[in-house]
Amino acid sequence: MNFHSSDFANTHRWFFDLEFVRTRNKNAENLSDDAIIESILDPGNQDPYAPNVLFDAEHCSTALGVTRNLENVVLRYLQEGMRRGVSPNPLFDPSFYLSQCTHLLQNPSAAIEDCLNRVRRNERLPCFHPFFDEDFICKDCDFGAPAAFYSALFGGDIYEVRSHALVDFDHLGHQLNRTFESYREALAAYWDAEHDVSTHVLFDLDFYRAQLGKDTDIRRGVYHYLVSNTQHSPQPLFDPSFYRQAAKETFGQLPERPYEHYVQQGQYCGLDPSPFFDTQHYSSQTNCEDAPLEHFLRDGHLSASGHALLRFAQSRLHAAASNHSDTAVEALLATEP
């Protein structure tokens, strides 16, 4: 079948970034545009060129159940995967991208096309996945122009352990007894885990789920929180209403997502996350200047108190002897002070 002249090839022509193909493959440098597309869509080609910066052949093969040495994964993706809403890359979440770009036609192919067009124009992307904050990843590193950064990120050449204020892949790996070397591996482990897992010590899954009601059936709590416009707190020692007012006094405006604001900015300014954690009191005992609440939750609570009027060790003993023996003492303090 001559895919060059077919309606199929023409319909999906936007999917092929020919400059990207030529840059990545020397033997394609002198081929015509039509020859490259025809080669990529050849059913007998089991190792086609990656057609664009987003396409991850290993991810798509797994998602579509394709045996790569027997089938053309690009052709299979265009024939079936895109129609099913399968993302061409584990780091690109079409639904989340569309939630940032409400002007687009709300289907996965529109999100993919818009993303590819922006990369071709060397523009910054809207948020493309709830677990990835571009500013957070790049805060300590210069990855160059946007197109170069996305090419390296989606191509698997970048792996920063923390990709978002509430996403720490080392913490995730510790829970799953795994070590990750790539985002693809870490994300696959998160979604394939038999039970829900947290991505950060600051995210308490049980506390978060308890606020959603018994009838709420969500598979992954962190993902649900990050894609939701919710004021629920993912941490017993964080009170959104309390913090929003403190942030307004300090920064002059109410943060839209108070917990992320606290993790990224507020805690470094010495703001308290709730009435039950006194940052200055805790820091004076531990000399902890950065991330005091995180420091406390990891192991600081073993030797220092989070508030002058609260004794967590004694409170735990009291909770264990009460009718709330299955409830964390921080949750008790947050709900029944």
Short mmCIF file of C-alpha atoms in Angstrom, two decimals:
data_model
loop_
_atom_site.label_atom_id
_atom_site.label_comp_id
_atom_site.label_asym_id
_atom_site.label_seq_id
_atom_site.Cartn_x
_atom_site.Cartn_y
_atom_site.Cartn_z
CA MET A 1 0.00 0.00 0.00
CA ASN A 2 1.39 3.39 -0.99
CA PHE A 3 1.00 5.38 2.21
CA HIS A 4 2.49 8.48 0.60
CA SER A 5 -0.57 8.90 -1.61
CA SER A 6 -3.13 7.58 0.82
CA ASP A 7 -5.65 9.62 2.75
CA PHE A 8 -4.24 8.01 5.89
CA ALA A 9 -0.80 9.58 5.43
CA ASN A 10 -2.23 12.97 4.51
CA THR A 11 -4.61 13.01 7.49
CA HIS A 12 -1.75 12.43 9.91
CA ARG A 13 0.91 14.47 8.15
CA TRP A 14 1.03 16.92 11.10
CA PHE A 15 2.33 13.99 13.20
CA PHE A 16 5.61 13.90 11.27
CA ASP A 17 8.34 16.38 12.22
CA LEU A 18 10.67 15.81 9.28
CA GLU A 19 13.35 18.18 10.55
CA PHE A 20 13.42 16.18 13.80
CA VAL A 21 13.75 12.91 11.84
CA ARG A 22 16.61 14.23 9.72
CA THR A 23 18.42 15.65 12.76
CA ARG A 24 18.24 12.31 14.55
CA ASN A 25 18.98 10.02 11.57
CA LYS A 26 21.87 10.67 9.17
CA ASN A 27 20.58 8.19 6.60
CA ALA A 28 17.39 10.26 6.32
CA GLU A 29 19.15 13.57 5.64
CA ASN A 30 18.91 13.29 1.85
CA LEU A 31 15.48 11.66 1.65
CA SER A 32 12.46 13.61 0.44
CA ASP A 33 9.61 14.38 2.82
CA ASP A 34 7.37 11.85 1.12
CA ALA A 35 10.06 9.15 1.20
CA ILE A 36 10.55 9.61 4.96
CA ILE A 37 6.83 9.39 5.69
CA GLU A 38 6.42 6.38 3.43
CA SER A 39 9.32 4.65 5.17
CA ILE A 40 7.92 5.34 8.63
CA LEU A 41 4.48 4.00 7.65
CA ASP A 42 5.74 0.95 5.78
CA PRO A 43 3.98 -2.05 7.42
CA GLY A 44 7.10 -4.12 6.86
CA ASN A 45 9.35 -1.67 8.71
CA GLN A 46 9.70 -2.99 12.26
CA ASP A 47 12.13 -0.25 13.30
CA PRO A 48 10.80 3.02 11.85
CA TYR A 49 12.25 6.43 12.56
CA ALA A 50 10.69 8.18 15.55
CA PRO A 51 8.31 10.58 13.76
CA ASN A 52 8.47 13.41 16.31
CA VAL A 53 9.86 14.57 19.64
CA LEU A 54 6.95 13.04 21.59
CA PHE A 55 6.92 9.54 20.20
CA ASP A 56 8.35 6.93 22.59
CA ALA A 57 8.42 3.58 20.79
CA GLU A 58 9.01 1.51 23.94
CA HIS A 59 6.11 3.14 25.77
CA CYS A 60 3.74 2.79 22.80
CA SER A 61 4.75 -0.82 22.22
CA THR A 62 3.90 -1.67 25.83
CA ALA A 63 0.64 0.29 25.79
CA LEU A 64 -0.54 -1.32 22.55
CA GLY A 65 0.85 -4.82 23.12
CA VAL A 66 3.08 -4.56 20.06
CA THR A 67 6.04 -6.88 19.49
CA ARG A 68 8.47 -4.44 17.95
CA ASN A 69 10.42 -6.92 15.83
CA LEU A 70 7.18 -8.11 14.25
CA GLU A 71 5.10 -4.97 13.77
CA ASN A 72 5.46 -1.28 12.90
CA VAL A 73 4.65 0.49 16.18
CA VAL A 74 4.20 3.95 14.59
CA LEU A 75 1.64 2.63 12.11
CA ARG A 76 -0.15 0.70 14.85
CA TYR A 77 -0.26 3.81 17.02
CA LEU A 78 -1.78 5.96 14.30
CA GLN A 79 -4.27 3.25 13.35
CA GLU A 80 -5.34 2.36 16.87
CA GLY A 81 -3.51 4.06 19.71
CA MET A 82 -4.40 7.66 18.96
CA ARG A 83 -8.05 6.75 18.47
CA ARG A 84 -8.04 5.06 21.89
CA GLY A 85 -6.49 8.13 23.52
CA VAL A 86 -3.14 6.48 24.24
CA SER A 87 -0.43 9.08 24.78
CA PRO A 88 2.66 8.74 22.58
CA ASN A 89 4.85 9.48 25.60
CA PRO A 90 4.52 8.61 29.31
CA LEU A 91 5.45 12.21 30.24
CA PHE A 92 2.65 13.71 28.16
CA ASP A 93 -0.87 13.56 29.58
CA PRO A 94 -3.33 14.64 26.83
CA SER A 95 -6.28 15.08 29.21
CA PHE A 96 -4.29 17.26 31.59
CA TYR A 97 -2.86 19.25 28.67
CA LEU A 98 -6.36 19.90 27.36
CA SER A 99 -7.44 21.13 30.80
CA GLN A 100 -4.81 23.87 30.41
CA CYS A 101 -5.83 24.61 26.80
CA THR A 102 -9.62 24.88 26.84
CA HIS A 103 -9.61 26.61 23.45
CA LEU A 104 -8.57 23.37 21.76
CA LEU A 105 -10.91 20.72 20.43
CA GLN A 106 -11.16 18.41 23.42
CA ASN A 107 -9.68 15.22 22.04
CA PRO A 108 -6.20 13.68 22.50
CA SER A 109 -5.05 14.22 18.92
CA ALA A 110 -5.69 17.98 19.26
CA ALA A 111 -3.49 18.06 22.36
CA ILE A 112 -0.70 16.14 20.63
CA GLU A 113 -0.86 18.33 17.52
CA ASP A 114 -0.80 21.55 19.55
CA CYS A 115 2.17 20.30 21.59
CA LEU A 116 4.16 19.36 18.48
CA ASN A 117 3.42 22.69 16.81
CA ARG A 118 4.61 24.62 19.86
CA VAL A 119 7.84 22.60 20.04
CA ARG A 120 8.47 23.23 16.32
CA ARG A 121 8.08 26.96 17.00
CA ASN A 122 10.48 26.66 19.97
CA GLU A 123 7.77 27.83 22.39
CA ARG A 124 7.23 26.84 26.01
CA LEU A 125 4.46 24.34 26.56
CA PRO A 126 1.52 24.62 28.92
CA CYS A 127 1.62 22.07 31.74
CA PHE A 128 1.85 18.73 29.96
CA HIS A 129 1.67 16.33 32.93
CA PRO A 130 0.59 16.88 36.56
CA PHE A 131 3.80 15.26 37.85
CA PHE A 132 6.09 17.62 35.93
CA ASP A 133 6.67 21.28 36.73
CA GLU A 134 9.04 22.70 34.13
CA ASP A 135 10.13 25.59 36.35
CA PHE A 136 10.78 23.20 39.24
CA ILE A 137 12.91 20.89 37.07
CA CYS A 138 14.89 23.76 35.53
CA LYS A 139 15.39 25.87 38.66
CA ASP A 140 18.96 24.67 39.20
CA CYS A 141 19.89 23.75 35.62
CA ASP A 142 19.97 25.46 32.25
CA PHE A 143 18.73 23.04 29.61
CA GLY A 144 18.83 25.60 26.82
CA ALA A 145 16.04 26.60 24.43
CA PRO A 146 12.55 25.13 24.99
CA ALA A 147 12.73 22.81 21.96
CA ALA A 148 16.07 21.39 23.12
CA PHE A 149 14.71 20.85 26.63
CA TYR A 150 11.58 19.03 25.42
CA SER A 151 13.59 16.92 23.01
CA ALA A 152 15.84 15.78 25.86
CA LEU A 153 12.99 15.37 28.36
CA PHE A 154 10.59 13.40 26.14
CA GLY A 155 13.52 11.47 24.68
CA GLY A 156 14.52 10.16 28.10
CA ASP A 157 17.80 12.10 28.39
CA ILE A 158 16.77 14.02 31.52
CA TYR A 159 16.02 12.49 34.89
CA GLU A 160 15.74 14.74 37.93
CA VAL A 161 14.61 12.86 41.04
CA ARG A 162 12.22 15.68 41.97
CA SER A 163 10.06 16.79 39.08
CA HIS A 164 7.41 18.67 41.07
CA ALA A 165 7.02 20.12 44.55
CA LEU A 166 5.06 17.00 45.58
CA VAL A 167 6.79 14.41 43.39
CA ASP A 168 9.96 12.78 44.69
CA PHE A 169 10.74 9.61 42.75
CA ASP A 170 13.28 8.49 45.35
CA HIS A 171 10.47 8.51 47.92
CA LEU A 172 8.26 6.56 45.52
CA GLY A 173 11.03 4.05 44.88
CA HIS A 174 11.63 3.59 48.61
CA GLN A 175 7.99 2.59 49.09
CA LEU A 176 8.12 0.13 46.20
CA ASN A 177 11.61 -1.13 47.05
CA ARG A 178 12.77 0.01 43.61
CA THR A 179 15.43 2.25 42.12
CA PHE A 180 14.53 4.25 39.02
CA GLU A 181 16.80 5.45 36.26
CA SER A 182 14.23 7.17 34.03
CA TYR A 183 10.88 8.91 34.19
CA ARG A 184 9.34 6.22 32.01
CA GLU A 185 10.34 3.56 34.52
CA ALA A 186 9.16 5.58 37.53
CA LEU A 187 5.77 6.45 36.03
CA ALA A 188 5.17 2.86 34.94
CA ALA A 189 5.91 1.70 38.49
CA TYR A 190 3.51 4.28 39.93
CA TRP A 191 0.60 3.21 37.74
CA ASP A 192 1.37 -0.53 37.93
CA ALA A 193 1.67 -0.65 41.73
CA GLU A 194 -0.83 -3.04 43.34
CA HIS A 195 -1.85 -0.40 45.88
CA ASP A 196 -1.94 3.38 45.96
CA VAL A 197 1.45 4.93 46.72
CA SER A 198 2.53 8.42 47.71
CA THR A 199 5.07 10.40 45.72
CA HIS A 200 6.31 12.51 48.62
CA VAL A 201 6.68 12.39 52.39
CA LEU A 202 4.47 15.48 52.53
CA PHE A 203 1.55 13.68 50.89
CA ASP A 204 -0.48 11.57 53.35
CA LEU A 205 -2.72 9.35 51.22
CA ASP A 206 -4.95 8.16 54.07
CA PHE A 207 -5.57 11.69 55.31
CA TYR A 208 -6.33 12.95 51.82
CA ARG A 209 -8.68 10.09 50.96
CA ALA A 210 -10.53 10.46 54.26
CA GLN A 211 -11.66 13.92 53.15
CA LEU A 212 -13.10 12.70 49.86
CA GLY A 213 -15.87 10.59 51.33
CA LYS A 214 -16.41 6.84 51.37
CA ASP A 215 -18.03 6.77 47.94
CA THR A 216 -15.10 8.33 46.10
CA ASP A 217 -13.35 5.63 44.11
CA ILE A 218 -10.00 6.93 42.91
CA ARG A 219 -7.10 4.78 41.84
CA ARG A 220 -4.24 7.13 42.65
CA GLY A 221 -4.52 9.83 45.31
CA VAL A 222 -1.60 12.07 44.32
CA TYR A 223 -2.67 12.17 40.69
CA HIS A 224 -6.24 12.94 41.75
CA TYR A 225 -5.08 15.82 43.92
CA LEU A 226 -2.81 17.34 41.29
CA VAL A 227 -5.43 17.32 38.53
CA SER A 228 -8.26 18.51 40.81
CA ASN A 229 -9.20 22.03 41.76
CA THR A 230 -9.56 21.06 45.39
CA GLN A 231 -8.96 22.77 48.71
CA HIS A 232 -8.54 19.46 50.54
CA SER A 233 -5.23 19.16 52.32
CA PRO A 234 -2.90 16.24 51.61
CA GLN A 235 -1.16 16.67 54.96
CA PRO A 236 -2.66 16.69 58.53
CA LEU A 237 -0.26 19.44 59.60
CA PHE A 238 -1.28 21.72 56.75
CA ASP A 239 -4.40 23.87 57.04
CA PRO A 240 -5.24 25.51 53.68
CA SER A 241 -7.42 28.28 55.14
CA PHE A 242 -4.87 29.14 57.83
CA TYR A 243 -2.01 29.22 55.34
CA ARG A 244 -3.85 31.24 52.69
CA GLN A 245 -4.33 34.09 55.14
CA ALA A 246 -0.69 33.95 56.24
CA ALA A 247 0.42 33.92 52.59
CA LYS A 248 -1.80 36.90 51.78
CA GLU A 249 -0.20 38.93 54.57
CA THR A 250 3.29 38.04 53.37
CA PHE A 251 2.92 37.93 49.58
CA GLY A 252 -0.04 40.25 49.10
CA GLN A 253 -2.29 37.72 47.40
CA LEU A 254 -4.11 34.45 48.05
CA PRO A 255 -2.39 31.46 46.44
CA GLU A 256 -4.60 29.40 44.12
CA ARG A 257 -3.07 26.12 45.31
CA PRO A 258 -1.96 26.81 48.88
CA TYR A 259 -0.11 23.56 49.61
CA GLU A 260 2.13 23.74 46.56
CA HIS A 261 2.69 27.43 47.36
CA TYR A 262 3.77 26.52 50.88
CA VAL A 263 6.13 23.78 49.70
CA GLN A 264 7.76 25.97 47.05
CA GLN A 265 7.75 29.40 48.70
CA GLY A 266 6.04 29.74 52.08
CA GLN A 267 8.19 27.38 54.08
CA TYR A 268 11.36 29.17 52.95
CA CYS A 269 9.90 32.41 54.28
CA GLY A 270 9.27 30.84 57.68
CA LEU A 271 5.48 30.68 57.35
CA ASP A 272 3.62 28.17 59.49
CA PRO A 273 1.59 25.51 57.65
CA SER A 274 -1.06 25.30 60.39
CA PRO A 275 -1.70 26.25 64.04
CA PHE A 276 -0.18 22.89 65.02
CA PHE A 277 3.30 23.39 63.56
CA ASP A 278 5.44 26.32 64.70
CA THR A 279 8.22 26.71 62.14
CA GLN A 280 10.34 29.04 64.28
CA HIS A 281 10.02 26.79 67.33
CA TYR A 282 11.01 23.69 65.34
CA SER A 283 13.89 25.38 63.53
CA SER A 284 15.33 26.72 66.78
CA GLN A 285 15.66 23.13 68.06
CA THR A 286 17.04 21.56 64.90
CA ASN A 287 18.84 24.37 63.05
CA CYS A 288 16.79 23.27 60.06
CA GLU A 289 16.47 26.21 57.69
CA ASP A 290 15.09 24.47 54.59
CA ALA A 291 11.89 22.46 54.32
CA PRO A 292 11.14 22.32 58.08
CA LEU A 293 7.87 20.38 57.78
CA GLU A 294 9.49 17.82 55.49
CA HIS A 295 12.42 17.55 57.92
CA PHE A 296 10.00 17.01 60.80
CA LEU A 297 7.99 14.32 59.00
CA ARG A 298 11.03 12.34 57.84
CA ASP A 299 12.73 11.87 61.21
CA GLY A 300 12.90 15.21 62.99
CA HIS A 301 9.85 14.35 65.07
CA LEU A 302 11.94 11.72 66.86
CA SER A 303 14.05 14.34 68.59
CA ALA A 304 12.19 17.66 68.37
CA SER A 305 8.66 18.95 68.79
CA GLY A 306 6.73 20.81 66.14
CA HIS A 307 5.02 23.11 68.62
CA ALA A 308 5.86 24.34 72.11
CA LEU A 309 2.43 23.32 73.45
CA LEU A 310 2.22 19.91 71.76
CA ARG A 311 4.04 16.73 72.66
CA PHE A 312 3.61 14.31 69.80
CA ALA A 313 5.14 11.27 71.50
CA GLN A 314 2.81 11.54 74.47
CA SER A 315 -0.10 12.28 72.15
CA ARG A 316 0.58 9.09 70.24
CA LEU A 317 0.42 7.08 73.44
CA HIS A 318 -2.85 8.78 74.31
CA ALA A 319 -4.25 8.13 70.84
CA ALA A 320 -3.24 4.46 71.02
CA ALA A 321 -5.17 4.08 74.28
CA SER A 322 -8.25 5.89 72.97
CA ASN A 323 -11.01 5.07 70.54
CA HIS A 324 -8.86 6.60 67.78
CA SER A 325 -6.06 4.03 67.87
CA ASP A 326 -6.11 3.70 64.07
CA THR A 327 -5.78 7.46 63.47
CA ALA A 328 -2.50 9.33 63.17
CA VAL A 329 -2.02 11.81 65.98
CA GLU A 330 -1.47 14.61 63.47
CA ALA A 331 -4.87 13.84 61.97
CA LEU A 332 -6.43 13.91 65.43
CA LEU A 333 -4.89 17.28 66.13
CA ALA A 334 -6.13 18.62 62.82
CA THR A 335 -9.69 17.41 63.34
CA GLU A 336 -10.15 17.31 67.12
CA PRO A 337 -7.75 19.83 68.67
#
